[in-house]
Tab-separated table of C-alpha atoms in Angstrom:
chain	number	residue	atom	x	y	z
A	26	UNK	CA	51.816	160.322	163.849
A	27	UNK	CA	49.854	159.039	166.804
A	28	UNK	CA	52.704	159.613	169.254
A	29	UNK	CA	55.634	161.873	170.071
A	30	UNK	CA	59.201	160.681	169.500
A	31	UNK	CA	61.757	161.616	172.165
A	32	UNK	CA	65.536	161.411	172.012
A	33	UNK	CA	65.721	158.203	174.038
A	34	UNK	CA	63.386	156.503	171.584
A	35	UNK	CA	66.299	156.487	169.167
A	36	UNK	CA	68.126	154.228	171.615
A	37	UNK	CA	65.333	151.692	171.100
A	38	UNK	CA	65.571	152.180	167.352
A	39	UNK	CA	69.290	151.501	167.621
A	40	UNK	CA	68.796	148.302	169.637
A	41	UNK	CA	66.429	146.829	167.058
A	42	UNK	CA	68.559	148.123	164.185
A	43	UNK	CA	71.701	146.484	165.560
A	44	UNK	CA	69.788	143.229	166.039
A	45	UNK	CA	68.583	143.392	162.429
A	46	UNK	CA	72.054	144.082	161.052
A	47	UNK	CA	73.670	141.446	163.255
A	48	UNK	CA	71.189	138.784	162.123
A	49	UNK	CA	71.633	139.723	158.461
A	50	UNK	CA	75.419	139.593	158.878
A	51	UNK	CA	75.297	136.089	160.382
A	52	UNK	CA	73.018	134.873	157.592
A	53	UNK	CA	75.217	136.442	154.926
A	54	UNK	CA	78.354	134.917	156.435
A	55	UNK	CA	76.893	131.412	156.730
A	56	UNK	CA	74.366	131.317	153.890
A	57	UNK	CA	75.306	134.176	151.578
A	58	UNK	CA	77.361	134.468	148.430
A	59	UNK	CA	80.597	134.766	150.408
A	60	UNK	CA	80.769	131.100	151.344
A	61	UNK	CA	82.896	128.906	149.160
A	62	UNK	CA	84.066	125.782	151.027
A	63	UNK	CA	81.649	122.846	151.049
A	64	UNK	CA	83.579	121.057	153.805
A	65	UNK	CA	83.278	123.873	156.347
A	66	UNK	CA	80.138	125.826	155.484
A	67	UNK	CA	76.462	125.115	155.878
A	68	UNK	CA	74.239	124.475	152.913
A	69	UNK	CA	72.417	127.648	151.943
A	70	UNK	CA	68.759	128.559	151.836
A	71	UNK	CA	69.690	131.799	150.088
A	72	UNK	CA	72.206	130.660	147.467
A	73	UNK	CA	72.107	127.495	145.363
A	74	UNK	CA	75.034	125.890	143.631
A	75	UNK	CA	75.311	124.657	140.039
A	76	UNK	CA	75.653	120.972	140.979
A	77	UNK	CA	74.200	118.283	138.778
A	78	UNK	CA	70.646	117.203	139.643
A	79	UNK	CA	70.837	118.593	143.176
A	80	UNK	CA	73.612	116.231	144.297
A	81	UNK	CA	76.963	117.053	145.790
A	82	UNK	CA	80.110	116.343	143.868
A	83	UNK	CA	81.603	112.959	144.652
A	84	UNK	CA	84.242	114.336	146.998
A	85	UNK	CA	83.574	111.813	149.740
A	86	UNK	CA	82.916	114.590	152.282
A	87	UNK	CA	79.434	115.688	153.307
A	88	UNK	CA	79.320	119.424	154.118
A	89	UNK	CA	78.790	120.370	157.744
A	90	UNK	CA	75.156	121.292	158.368
A	91	UNK	CA	74.000	119.594	155.165
A	92	UNK	CA	70.299	118.712	155.254
A	93	UNK	CA	69.524	115.730	153.034
A	94	UNK	CA	66.138	115.063	151.498
A	95	UNK	CA	65.661	111.966	153.659
A	96	UNK	CA	66.295	113.846	156.901
A	97	UNK	CA	63.123	115.811	156.308
A	98	UNK	CA	60.819	112.800	156.647
A	99	UNK	CA	62.784	110.107	158.508
A	100	UNK	CA	63.061	109.719	162.281
A	101	UNK	CA	66.118	109.791	164.515
A	102	UNK	CA	64.713	106.647	166.159
A	103	UNK	CA	65.911	103.590	164.262
A	104	UNK	CA	63.041	101.377	163.171
A	105	UNK	CA	60.347	104.065	163.477
A	106	UNK	CA	58.327	104.044	160.268
A	107	UNK	CA	58.029	107.422	158.460
A	108	UNK	CA	54.238	107.105	158.600
A	109	UNK	CA	54.345	107.844	162.345
A	110	UNK	CA	56.146	111.138	161.802
A	111	UNK	CA	53.641	111.987	159.085
A	112	UNK	CA	50.760	111.228	161.457
A	113	UNK	CA	52.265	113.365	164.228
A	114	UNK	CA	52.790	116.349	161.921
A	115	UNK	CA	49.354	116.047	160.329
A	116	UNK	CA	47.609	115.779	163.709
A	117	UNK	CA	49.615	118.743	165.023
A	118	UNK	CA	48.659	120.781	161.960
A	119	UNK	CA	44.942	120.013	162.346
A	120	UNK	CA	44.812	120.689	166.098
A	121	UNK	CA	46.798	123.940	166.002
A	122	UNK	CA	44.767	125.147	163.009
A	123	UNK	CA	41.589	124.435	164.947
A	124	UNK	CA	42.734	126.469	167.940
A	125	UNK	CA	43.804	129.371	165.736
A	126	UNK	CA	40.392	129.335	164.029
A	127	UNK	CA	38.727	129.312	167.462
A	128	UNK	CA	40.883	132.281	168.476
A	129	UNK	CA	39.908	134.271	165.363
A	130	UNK	CA	36.203	133.498	165.828
A	131	UNK	CA	36.391	134.489	169.502
A	132	UNK	CA	38.346	137.742	169.168
A	133	UNK	CA	38.358	138.654	165.475
A	134	UNK	CA	41.189	139.184	162.997
A	135	UNK	CA	42.623	141.988	165.149
A	136	UNK	CA	44.069	139.249	167.396
A	137	UNK	CA	47.005	139.124	164.972
A	138	UNK	CA	48.471	142.238	166.569
A	139	UNK	CA	49.918	139.869	169.209
A	140	UNK	CA	53.201	137.984	169.040
A	141	UNK	CA	51.432	134.808	170.212
A	142	UNK	CA	49.342	134.640	167.043
A	143	UNK	CA	52.367	135.370	164.863
A	144	UNK	CA	54.232	132.482	166.490
A	145	UNK	CA	51.247	130.142	166.456
A	146	UNK	CA	50.720	130.798	162.748
A	147	UNK	CA	54.395	130.085	162.049
A	148	UNK	CA	54.106	126.769	163.907
A	149	UNK	CA	51.109	125.887	161.727
A	150	UNK	CA	53.102	126.748	158.586
A	151	UNK	CA	55.944	124.501	159.745
A	152	UNK	CA	53.614	121.557	160.365
A	153	UNK	CA	51.859	122.161	157.025
A	154	UNK	CA	55.167	121.971	155.140
A	155	UNK	CA	56.253	119.030	157.303
A	156	UNK	CA	53.033	117.143	156.561
A	157	UNK	CA	53.474	117.545	152.805
A	158	UNK	CA	57.155	116.578	152.967
A	159	UNK	CA	56.406	113.540	155.153
A	160	UNK	CA	53.626	112.412	152.801
A	161	UNK	CA	56.043	112.641	149.879
A	162	UNK	CA	58.679	110.787	151.917
A	163	UNK	CA	56.267	107.946	152.662
A	164	UNK	CA	55.579	107.577	148.931
A	165	UNK	CA	59.321	107.509	148.240
A	166	UNK	CA	59.825	104.966	151.015
A	167	UNK	CA	57.221	102.572	149.615
A	168	UNK	CA	58.264	103.066	145.981
A	169	UNK	CA	61.940	102.349	146.706
A	170	UNK	CA	61.420	99.540	149.212
A	171	UNK	CA	62.994	96.364	147.758
A	172	UNK	CA	60.972	93.134	147.408
A	173	UNK	CA	61.086	90.640	150.275
A	174	UNK	CA	63.459	88.304	148.421
A	175	UNK	CA	65.890	91.145	147.648
A	176	UNK	CA	65.698	92.388	151.209
A	177	UNK	CA	66.454	88.928	152.537
A	178	UNK	CA	69.451	88.548	150.256
A	179	UNK	CA	70.772	91.952	151.308
A	180	UNK	CA	70.446	91.067	155.000
A	181	UNK	CA	72.178	87.731	154.423
A	182	UNK	CA	75.094	89.375	152.622
A	183	UNK	CA	75.395	91.970	155.356
A	184	UNK	CA	75.373	89.243	158.012
A	185	UNK	CA	78.156	87.350	156.217
A	186	UNK	CA	80.210	90.533	155.899
A	187	UNK	CA	79.871	91.193	159.612
A	188	UNK	CA	80.813	87.631	160.544
A	189	UNK	CA	83.838	87.659	158.237
A	190	UNK	CA	85.127	90.818	159.908
A	191	UNK	CA	84.653	89.808	163.542
A	192	UNK	CA	88.383	89.284	163.977
A	193	UNK	CA	89.259	92.748	162.714
A	194	UNK	CA	87.700	94.659	165.596
A	195	UNK	CA	84.738	96.811	166.555
A	196	UNK	CA	85.737	99.692	164.294
A	197	UNK	CA	85.596	97.569	161.149
A	198	UNK	CA	82.325	95.995	162.247
A	199	UNK	CA	80.708	99.403	162.650
A	200	UNK	CA	81.996	100.398	159.241
A	201	UNK	CA	80.517	97.247	157.691
A	202	UNK	CA	77.135	97.767	159.316
A	203	UNK	CA	77.012	101.314	157.960
A	204	UNK	CA	77.396	100.107	154.340
A	205	UNK	CA	74.356	101.071	152.278
A	206	UNK	CA	73.016	100.510	148.810
A	207	UNK	CA	73.741	102.857	145.915
A	208	UNK	CA	70.264	104.366	146.247
A	209	UNK	CA	70.719	105.015	149.968
A	210	UNK	CA	74.017	106.824	149.356
A	211	UNK	CA	72.378	108.976	146.684
A	212	UNK	CA	69.513	109.803	149.048
A	213	UNK	CA	71.980	110.988	151.674
A	214	UNK	CA	73.900	113.104	149.190
A	215	UNK	CA	70.796	114.691	147.663
A	216	UNK	CA	70.052	118.192	148.912
A	217	UNK	CA	66.790	118.975	150.623
A	218	UNK	CA	66.124	121.789	148.142
A	219	UNK	CA	64.556	125.183	148.696
A	220	UNK	CA	61.379	123.949	150.379
A	221	UNK	CA	63.364	121.598	152.564
A	222	UNK	CA	65.582	124.392	153.821
A	223	UNK	CA	62.541	126.622	154.215
A	224	UNK	CA	61.091	123.925	156.470
A	225	UNK	CA	64.377	123.738	158.385
A	226	UNK	CA	64.435	127.521	158.854
A	227	UNK	CA	60.777	127.626	159.967
A	228	UNK	CA	61.564	124.836	162.435
A	229	UNK	CA	64.390	126.780	164.075
A	230	UNK	CA	62.507	130.095	164.007
A	231	UNK	CA	59.589	128.383	165.746
A	232	UNK	CA	61.917	127.027	168.414
A	233	UNK	CA	63.056	130.470	169.543
A	234	UNK	CA	59.672	132.157	169.124
A	235	UNK	CA	57.747	129.473	171.030
A	236	UNK	CA	60.209	129.536	173.934
A	237	UNK	CA	59.983	133.340	174.145
A	238	UNK	CA	56.187	133.362	173.925
A	239	UNK	CA	55.531	130.663	176.507
A	240	UNK	CA	58.175	131.782	179.011
A	241	UNK	CA	56.905	135.374	178.963
A	242	UNK	CA	53.290	134.254	179.309
A	243	UNK	CA	53.652	131.587	182.011
A	244	UNK	CA	56.564	133.067	183.965
A	245	UNK	CA	55.734	136.806	183.841
A	246	UNK	CA	52.177	137.567	182.734
A	247	UNK	CA	50.228	134.818	184.519
A	248	UNK	CA	51.976	134.749	187.935
A	249	UNK	CA	52.304	138.502	188.457
A	250	UNK	CA	49.510	140.112	186.471
A	251	UNK	CA	46.646	137.632	186.168
A	252	UNK	CA	44.563	138.831	189.113
A	253	UNK	CA	44.584	142.496	188.137
A	254	UNK	CA	44.638	142.448	184.354
A	255	UNK	CA	43.486	139.182	182.804
A	256	UNK	CA	41.477	136.061	183.385
A	257	UNK	CA	43.116	132.876	182.151
A	258	UNK	CA	40.763	130.785	180.001
A	259	UNK	CA	41.139	127.385	178.282
A	260	UNK	CA	41.767	128.913	174.854
A	261	UNK	CA	44.524	131.172	176.144
A	262	UNK	CA	46.145	128.369	178.136
A	263	UNK	CA	46.059	125.895	175.254
A	264	UNK	CA	47.531	128.345	172.752
A	265	UNK	CA	50.463	129.025	175.083
A	266	UNK	CA	51.024	125.310	175.729
A	267	UNK	CA	50.191	123.256	172.647
A	268	UNK	CA	52.654	125.144	170.456
A	269	UNK	CA	55.533	123.997	172.679
A	270	UNK	CA	54.113	120.487	173.238
A	271	UNK	CA	53.718	119.666	169.549
A	272	UNK	CA	57.048	121.230	168.619
A	273	UNK	CA	58.860	119.263	171.345
A	274	UNK	CA	57.167	116.039	170.240
A	275	UNK	CA	58.255	116.662	166.664
A	276	UNK	CA	61.796	117.545	167.762
A	277	UNK	CA	62.032	114.325	169.783
A	278	UNK	CA	61.377	112.097	166.773
A	279	UNK	CA	62.453	114.051	163.679
A	280	UNK	CA	65.883	113.798	162.086
A	281	UNK	CA	66.496	117.498	161.399
A	282	UNK	CA	69.839	119.064	162.423
A	283	UNK	CA	69.956	122.213	164.522
A	284	UNK	CA	72.671	124.597	163.244
A	285	UNK	CA	72.634	127.399	165.794
A	286	UNK	CA	73.392	130.172	163.323
A	287	UNK	CA	69.887	129.829	161.867
A	288	UNK	CA	68.470	131.281	165.081
A	289	UNK	CA	69.317	134.547	163.323
A	290	UNK	CA	66.026	134.010	161.484
A	291	UNK	CA	64.267	134.058	164.865
A	292	UNK	CA	65.934	137.405	165.622
A	293	UNK	CA	64.660	138.770	162.295
A	294	UNK	CA	61.199	137.390	163.062
A	295	UNK	CA	61.019	139.087	166.477
A	296	UNK	CA	62.465	142.364	165.213
A	297	UNK	CA	59.889	142.382	162.413
A	298	UNK	CA	57.157	142.110	165.036
A	299	UNK	CA	58.605	145.067	166.970
A	300	UNK	CA	58.731	147.191	163.806
A	301	UNK	CA	55.148	146.162	163.056
A	302	UNK	CA	54.111	147.419	166.499
A	303	UNK	CA	55.937	150.705	165.937
A	304	UNK	CA	54.085	151.231	162.687
A	305	UNK	CA	50.579	150.521	163.979
A	306	UNK	CA	51.149	152.682	167.086
A	307	UNK	CA	52.541	155.507	164.970
A	308	UNK	CA	49.337	155.289	162.917
A	309	UNK	CA	47.271	155.800	166.080
A	310	UNK	CA	46.214	152.219	166.782
A	311	UNK	CA	45.578	151.498	170.480
A	312	UNK	CA	44.595	148.359	172.391
A	313	UNK	CA	41.637	148.950	174.633
A	314	UNK	CA	41.490	145.872	176.828
A	315	UNK	CA	43.663	145.570	179.891
A	316	UNK	CA	45.001	142.188	178.792
A	317	UNK	CA	46.004	143.602	175.427
A	318	UNK	CA	47.959	146.402	177.055
A	319	UNK	CA	49.728	144.144	179.531
A	320	UNK	CA	50.539	141.485	176.939
A	321	UNK	CA	51.995	143.987	174.501
A	322	UNK	CA	53.931	145.825	177.214
A	323	UNK	CA	55.632	142.629	178.338
A	324	UNK	CA	56.683	141.642	174.828
A	325	UNK	CA	57.902	145.101	173.961
A	326	UNK	CA	59.860	145.521	177.194
A	327	UNK	CA	61.456	142.121	176.666
A	328	UNK	CA	62.501	143.209	173.172
A	329	UNK	CA	63.829	146.524	174.500
A	330	UNK	CA	61.102	148.565	172.826
A	331	UNK	CA	60.183	151.191	175.440
A	332	UNK	CA	59.165	153.481	172.587
A	333	UNK	CA	56.003	151.530	171.742
A	334	UNK	CA	55.343	150.431	175.327
A	335	UNK	CA	55.039	154.063	176.491
A	336	UNK	CA	52.194	154.698	174.087
A	337	UNK	CA	49.768	152.126	175.451
């Protein structure tokens, strides 16, 4: 091994180990084989159920945390066409991919030893999946859109229903407005599927990882260590800004839910990075530039990994 292990290093091992086990426990409890009640549990990325054609049974109750296929490509803003969400995700994918390619050309493939590149790559993966899903959603939207005459008849019937129920009260009016066609109800009941839940999980993992990356960089590394250890350049600044900007833009218009328990995937993601650093340092790998040392130290101290930080 390229380093010596002391007794207090096992405290660091224990911290990361407990985080791993805790995250796995949360995922198993909320998405594992132990869940059995559709009305109280989240839909699972890990376990699928033997429902017919990917639809829920007609129980009249949508499970809490359910992600429907339409939520993946529709917007939370009423009236916003799905093509705009597709355009945002596609543009985000192209721009972030371009900056990552610039980063690799500038510093080489060894740049992937940093948490920033891990997070940036995950953001690109999320936007890649989101672009494909949004493109498919746009095709579904246009293929299922009723003709103008049908649409006009539907609006007229809905208007008459609303007018006939004006005397009943606001509650009944809201219920009438929420009435949808048979196809719309099926679309809401249909599960997002494996790739849909993979997109949802990547979305929530990105949220935690991007916040950690940018806060550490802009609030700790740049203000206190920039003069002595690193020189901020446009590439570095953009990579620690655009990831949050594009993700916040997507979050402001998408229709994805945010079940907090799936932040356990972010814990697994960060712990995996710490273990990766342990392995490469145990194999004798060292970072020679001052910025590399400072950047890694900050991330490892934040994660509680004094073991790897001592070896730089």
